[in-house]
Amino acid sequence: MSPSSESPGRAQAGLRPDVLVFATRATACEFVARRIREIVLRAARSRSRAVLGLATGRSPLHVYRRLCDFHREGLSFACVETFNLDEYWPIDPRHPASFHRYMREHLFDPIGIPRERAHMPDGAVPEEEIEAHCLEYERAIERSGGIDLQLLGIGANGHIGFNEPGSAPDSRTRKVLLHPGTLRDNQAAFGGTDRMPRAAITMGIGTILEARRIVVLALGEAKAQAVRAAVEGPVTPDVPASWLRRHPGVVWVLDRAAAGGLSRAG
Ligand code: GLP
């Protein structure tokens, strides 16, 4: 079956070709999960490696659920190496709200990706070692041959990874301070902003833009403004996701609510 003939639910016509709008969250996530499956299958067939850049948050949860289903149905992830976008700092990897814990539970353990092939910024690294850790993270991406497909979400303030407003297009993996809006948006997992780390380690915008292909998954009305600003507004550090317009291989995968602010003319 060709990839297009098995596409779940057609994207709505009338928008730009790099903006796909699906009727529901589930169909949007299904589309992304199948894109990832294609890349994994292609790498397995050519006995090469698939390097995936992965995101956390609520948006990709259903994508990961579907990848776990595919694995149960026989898809092997033995040829896959992954790099996550970000992690809070400081945080213990066992903390229930850490991205390490999220990835282990929702993806890595169920599909059998061992730690050596699942790279994540380390939220427990001592402060004086952060710089070296970030450099080494960049080098590990390079050694892998580069990211084939980077999955991104978008923050309500337009952040990607934890590249908050003000982030430069050539920024690399580094420690960043979290924006007050981000603390608010993500506090539920910690039971309040006062219990949250104030910083994070994130791939930079420059790091993200080096991925060969990028899929941005944005779901729900809360993302409509940020999507509109990133896709149709000026390219500016105020909206970090707008830097994605400098990349030729970006696809925006939206549900109707997240696409609600876009002009139909496209
Ligand atoms: C988080 C992450 C981002 C994620 C975004 C949206 O803070 N650092 O990588 O894309 O915010 O998350 P959600 O999908 O939960 O809305």
Coordinates of C-alpha atoms and ligand atoms in Angstrom, one line a residue:
M1 CA 0.0 0.0 0.0
S2 CA 1.5 3.4 -0.9
P3 CA 1.9 5.9 1.8
S4 CA -0.6 8.3 0.2
S5 CA -3.3 5.7 -0.3
E6 CA -3.2 4.7 3.4
S7 CA -3.3 8.3 4.6
P8 CA -5.9 8.5 7.4
G9 CA -8.4 11.2 6.5
R10 CA -7.5 13.7 3.9
A11 CA -6.0 17.0 4.7
Q12 CA -8.4 20.0 4.0
A13 CA -7.8 21.7 0.7
G14 CA -7.2 25.4 0.3
L15 CA -4.2 25.9 2.6
R16 CA -0.6 25.8 1.6
P17 CA 0.9 22.3 0.7
D18 CA 3.1 22.5 3.9
V19 CA 0.0 22.9 6.1
L20 CA -2.1 19.8 6.6
V21 CA -5.4 20.2 8.5
F22 CA -7.1 17.1 9.8
A23 CA -10.7 16.8 11.1
T24 CA -9.6 15.3 14.5
R25 CA -6.6 15.0 16.8
A26 CA -6.6 11.3 16.2
T27 CA -6.3 11.6 12.5
A28 CA -3.6 14.2 12.7
C29 CA -1.6 11.9 15.1
E30 CA -2.2 8.9 12.9
F31 CA -0.7 10.8 9.9
V32 CA 2.4 11.6 11.9
A33 CA 2.8 8.1 13.3
R34 CA 2.6 6.7 9.7
R35 CA 5.2 9.1 8.5
I36 CA 7.5 7.9 11.2
R37 CA 6.7 4.3 10.4
E38 CA 7.6 4.9 6.7
I39 CA 11.0 6.3 7.7
V40 CA 11.7 3.3 10.1
L41 CA 10.6 0.8 7.4
R42 CA 12.7 2.5 4.7
A43 CA 15.8 2.5 7.0
A44 CA 15.2 -1.2 7.9
R45 CA 14.9 -2.2 4.2
S46 CA 18.1 -0.4 3.3
R47 CA 19.9 -1.7 6.4
S48 CA 20.6 1.9 7.5
R49 CA 19.7 3.8 10.5
A50 CA 16.6 6.0 11.1
V51 CA 17.5 9.0 13.3
L52 CA 14.4 10.5 14.9
G53 CA 14.1 13.8 16.8
L54 CA 11.4 13.5 19.4
A55 CA 9.2 15.9 21.4
T56 CA 7.3 15.5 24.7
G57 CA 4.0 17.2 25.8
R58 CA 0.4 16.3 25.4
S59 CA 0.3 16.7 21.6
P60 CA 2.5 13.7 20.6
L61 CA 1.0 11.2 23.1
H62 CA -1.3 9.6 20.6
V63 CA 1.5 9.4 18.0
Y64 CA 3.5 7.4 20.5
R65 CA 0.5 5.2 21.4
R66 CA 0.2 4.4 17.7
L67 CA 3.9 3.6 17.3
C68 CA 3.5 1.2 20.3
D69 CA 0.6 -0.4 18.4
F70 CA 2.7 -0.7 15.3
H71 CA 5.5 -2.3 17.4
R72 CA 3.0 -4.9 18.8
E73 CA 1.9 -5.6 15.3
G74 CA 5.5 -6.4 14.3
L75 CA 7.3 -3.1 13.5
S76 CA 10.9 -3.3 14.7
F77 CA 12.7 -0.2 16.0
A78 CA 16.1 -1.9 16.1
C79 CA 17.4 0.5 13.4
V80 CA 16.2 3.6 15.3
E81 CA 18.3 6.1 17.2
T82 CA 16.5 9.0 18.9
F83 CA 17.3 12.5 20.2
N84 CA 14.9 14.4 22.4
L85 CA 14.5 18.1 22.1
D86 CA 14.7 19.0 25.8
E87 CA 14.5 18.3 29.5
Y88 CA 13.9 20.4 32.5
W89 CA 16.9 21.4 34.6
P90 CA 17.5 20.6 37.4
I91 CA 15.3 17.5 37.5
D92 CA 15.8 13.9 38.6
P93 CA 15.1 11.5 35.6
R94 CA 12.8 9.5 37.9
H95 CA 10.6 12.6 38.7
P96 CA 7.1 11.8 37.3
A97 CA 7.1 15.1 35.3
S98 CA 10.6 14.6 33.8
F99 CA 10.8 14.1 30.1
H100 CA 13.0 11.1 30.7
R101 CA 10.2 9.4 32.6
Y102 CA 7.6 10.5 29.9
M103 CA 9.7 9.0 27.1
R104 CA 10.5 5.8 28.9
E105 CA 6.9 5.2 29.8
H106 CA 5.2 6.3 26.6
L107 CA 7.7 5.1 24.0
F108 CA 11.1 3.7 24.8
D109 CA 10.2 0.9 27.1
P110 CA 7.1 -0.3 25.1
I111 CA 9.0 -0.3 21.7
G112 CA 12.3 -1.6 23.2
I113 CA 14.7 1.3 22.5
P114 CA 17.7 0.9 24.9
R115 CA 19.2 3.9 26.6
E116 CA 22.3 3.9 24.4
R117 CA 20.1 4.7 21.4
A118 CA 17.7 7.1 23.1
H119 CA 19.6 10.3 23.7
M120 CA 18.1 13.0 25.9
P121 CA 19.5 16.2 27.5
D122 CA 20.4 15.3 31.1
G123 CA 18.4 17.3 33.6
A124 CA 20.6 16.0 36.4
V125 CA 23.9 17.2 35.1
P126 CA 25.8 19.5 37.5
E127 CA 25.7 23.2 36.6
E128 CA 29.4 23.4 35.9
E129 CA 29.1 20.5 33.4
I130 CA 26.1 21.8 31.4
E131 CA 28.2 23.5 28.7
A132 CA 30.2 20.4 28.0
H133 CA 27.1 18.2 28.1
C134 CA 25.4 20.4 25.5
L135 CA 28.4 20.3 23.2
E136 CA 28.5 16.5 23.6
Y137 CA 24.8 16.4 22.7
E138 CA 25.5 18.3 19.5
R139 CA 28.4 16.0 18.7
A140 CA 26.3 12.9 19.3
I141 CA 23.7 14.2 16.8
E142 CA 26.5 14.8 14.3
R143 CA 27.9 11.3 14.8
S144 CA 24.5 9.8 14.2
G145 CA 24.6 11.3 10.7
G146 CA 22.0 14.0 11.6
I147 CA 18.3 13.8 12.3
D148 CA 16.1 12.4 9.5
L149 CA 12.8 13.6 11.0
Q150 CA 12.3 16.0 13.8
L151 CA 8.9 16.0 15.5
L152 CA 8.0 19.3 17.1
G153 CA 5.1 20.7 19.2
I154 CA 4.6 24.4 19.7
G155 CA 4.1 26.3 22.9
A156 CA 1.3 28.8 23.2
N157 CA 4.0 31.5 23.1
G158 CA 5.5 30.1 19.9
H159 CA 8.3 28.2 21.5
I160 CA 9.8 25.1 20.0
G161 CA 11.6 22.7 22.3
F162 CA 12.2 25.1 25.1
N163 CA 13.5 27.9 22.7
E164 CA 11.5 30.7 24.3
P165 CA 10.8 34.1 22.6
G166 CA 14.1 35.8 21.9
S167 CA 15.8 32.7 20.7
A168 CA 18.2 33.2 17.9
P169 CA 18.1 31.2 14.7
D170 CA 21.6 30.0 15.1
S171 CA 21.2 29.0 18.8
R172 CA 22.5 25.5 19.8
T173 CA 21.8 23.1 22.6
R174 CA 22.0 25.1 25.8
K175 CA 20.5 25.9 29.2
V176 CA 17.6 28.3 29.0
L177 CA 15.3 30.0 31.5
L178 CA 11.7 29.1 31.1
H179 CA 9.2 31.9 30.2
P180 CA 6.5 32.7 32.8
G181 CA 3.9 31.5 30.3
T182 CA 5.6 28.2 29.9
L183 CA 5.8 27.7 33.6
R184 CA 2.1 28.4 33.8
D185 CA 1.2 26.1 30.9
N186 CA 3.3 23.2 32.2
Q187 CA 2.8 23.5 35.9
A188 CA 0.0 20.9 36.2
A189 CA 2.4 18.0 36.0
F190 CA 4.3 19.4 38.9
G191 CA 1.4 20.5 41.0
G192 CA 2.1 24.2 40.8
T193 CA 4.7 26.6 39.4
D194 CA 6.5 26.9 42.7
R195 CA 7.4 23.2 42.4
M196 CA 8.8 23.5 38.9
P197 CA 12.4 23.8 37.7
R198 CA 13.0 27.3 36.4
A199 CA 15.3 26.2 33.6
A200 CA 15.7 23.6 30.9
I201 CA 18.3 22.2 28.5
T202 CA 17.0 22.4 24.9
M203 CA 18.3 21.8 21.4
G204 CA 18.7 25.2 19.8
I205 CA 16.8 26.6 16.8
G206 CA 20.0 26.1 14.7
T207 CA 20.2 22.4 15.9
I208 CA 16.5 21.9 14.9
L209 CA 16.9 23.6 11.5
E210 CA 19.6 21.1 10.6
A211 CA 17.1 18.2 10.7
R212 CA 16.4 16.9 7.2
R213 CA 12.7 17.0 7.7
I214 CA 10.5 18.6 10.4
V215 CA 6.9 17.8 11.3
V216 CA 5.2 20.3 13.7
L217 CA 2.2 18.8 15.4
A218 CA -0.2 21.4 16.9
L219 CA -3.6 20.5 18.3
G220 CA -6.4 22.4 19.9
E221 CA -7.6 26.0 20.0
A222 CA -4.9 27.0 22.5
K223 CA -2.3 26.7 19.7
A224 CA -4.2 28.6 17.0
Q225 CA -2.6 32.0 17.7
A226 CA 0.9 30.6 17.9
V227 CA 0.4 28.6 14.7
R228 CA -1.0 31.7 12.8
A229 CA 2.0 33.8 14.0
A230 CA 4.5 31.2 13.0
V231 CA 3.0 30.3 9.6
E232 CA 1.7 33.7 8.5
G233 CA 3.3 36.4 10.7
P234 CA 6.8 37.9 10.4
V235 CA 9.8 35.8 10.9
T236 CA 11.1 37.0 14.2
P237 CA 12.8 35.9 17.4
D238 CA 9.5 36.9 19.2
V239 CA 8.0 33.8 17.7
P240 CA 10.7 31.1 17.7
A241 CA 8.6 28.8 15.6
S242 CA 8.6 31.4 12.8
W243 CA 12.3 30.5 12.2
L244 CA 11.0 27.2 10.7
R245 CA 10.1 29.2 7.6
R246 CA 13.8 29.1 6.8
H247 CA 13.6 25.3 6.4
P248 CA 12.5 23.8 3.1
G249 CA 11.2 20.6 4.6
V250 CA 8.7 21.6 7.3
V251 CA 5.1 20.2 7.4
W252 CA 2.6 21.6 9.8
V253 CA 0.1 18.9 11.0
L254 CA -2.9 20.6 12.6
D255 CA -6.4 19.7 13.7
R256 CA -9.2 22.2 12.8
A257 CA -9.0 24.0 16.0
A258 CA -5.2 24.7 15.8
A259 CA -5.7 25.8 12.2
G260 CA -8.6 28.2 13.2
G261 CA -6.5 31.4 12.9
L262 CA -5.0 30.7 9.4
S263 CA -6.2 32.6 6.3
R264 CA -8.0 30.2 3.9
A265 CA -6.3 31.9 0.9
G266 CA -2.9 30.4 1.9
Ligands
GLP1 C1 6.6 21.9 26.1 C2 7.8 21.4 25.4 C3 7.6 21.5 23.9 C4 6.2 21.2 23.5 C5 5.3 22.3 24.0 C6 3.8 22.0 23.8 O1 6.9 22.9 27.0 N1 9.0 21.9 25.8 O2 8.6 20.7 23.2 O3 6.1 21.1 22.1 O4 5.6 22.6 25.3 O5 3.4 21.0 24.7 P1 1.9 20.4 24.6 O6 1.9 19.4 23.4 O7 1.7 19.7 25.9 O8 1.0 21.5 24.4

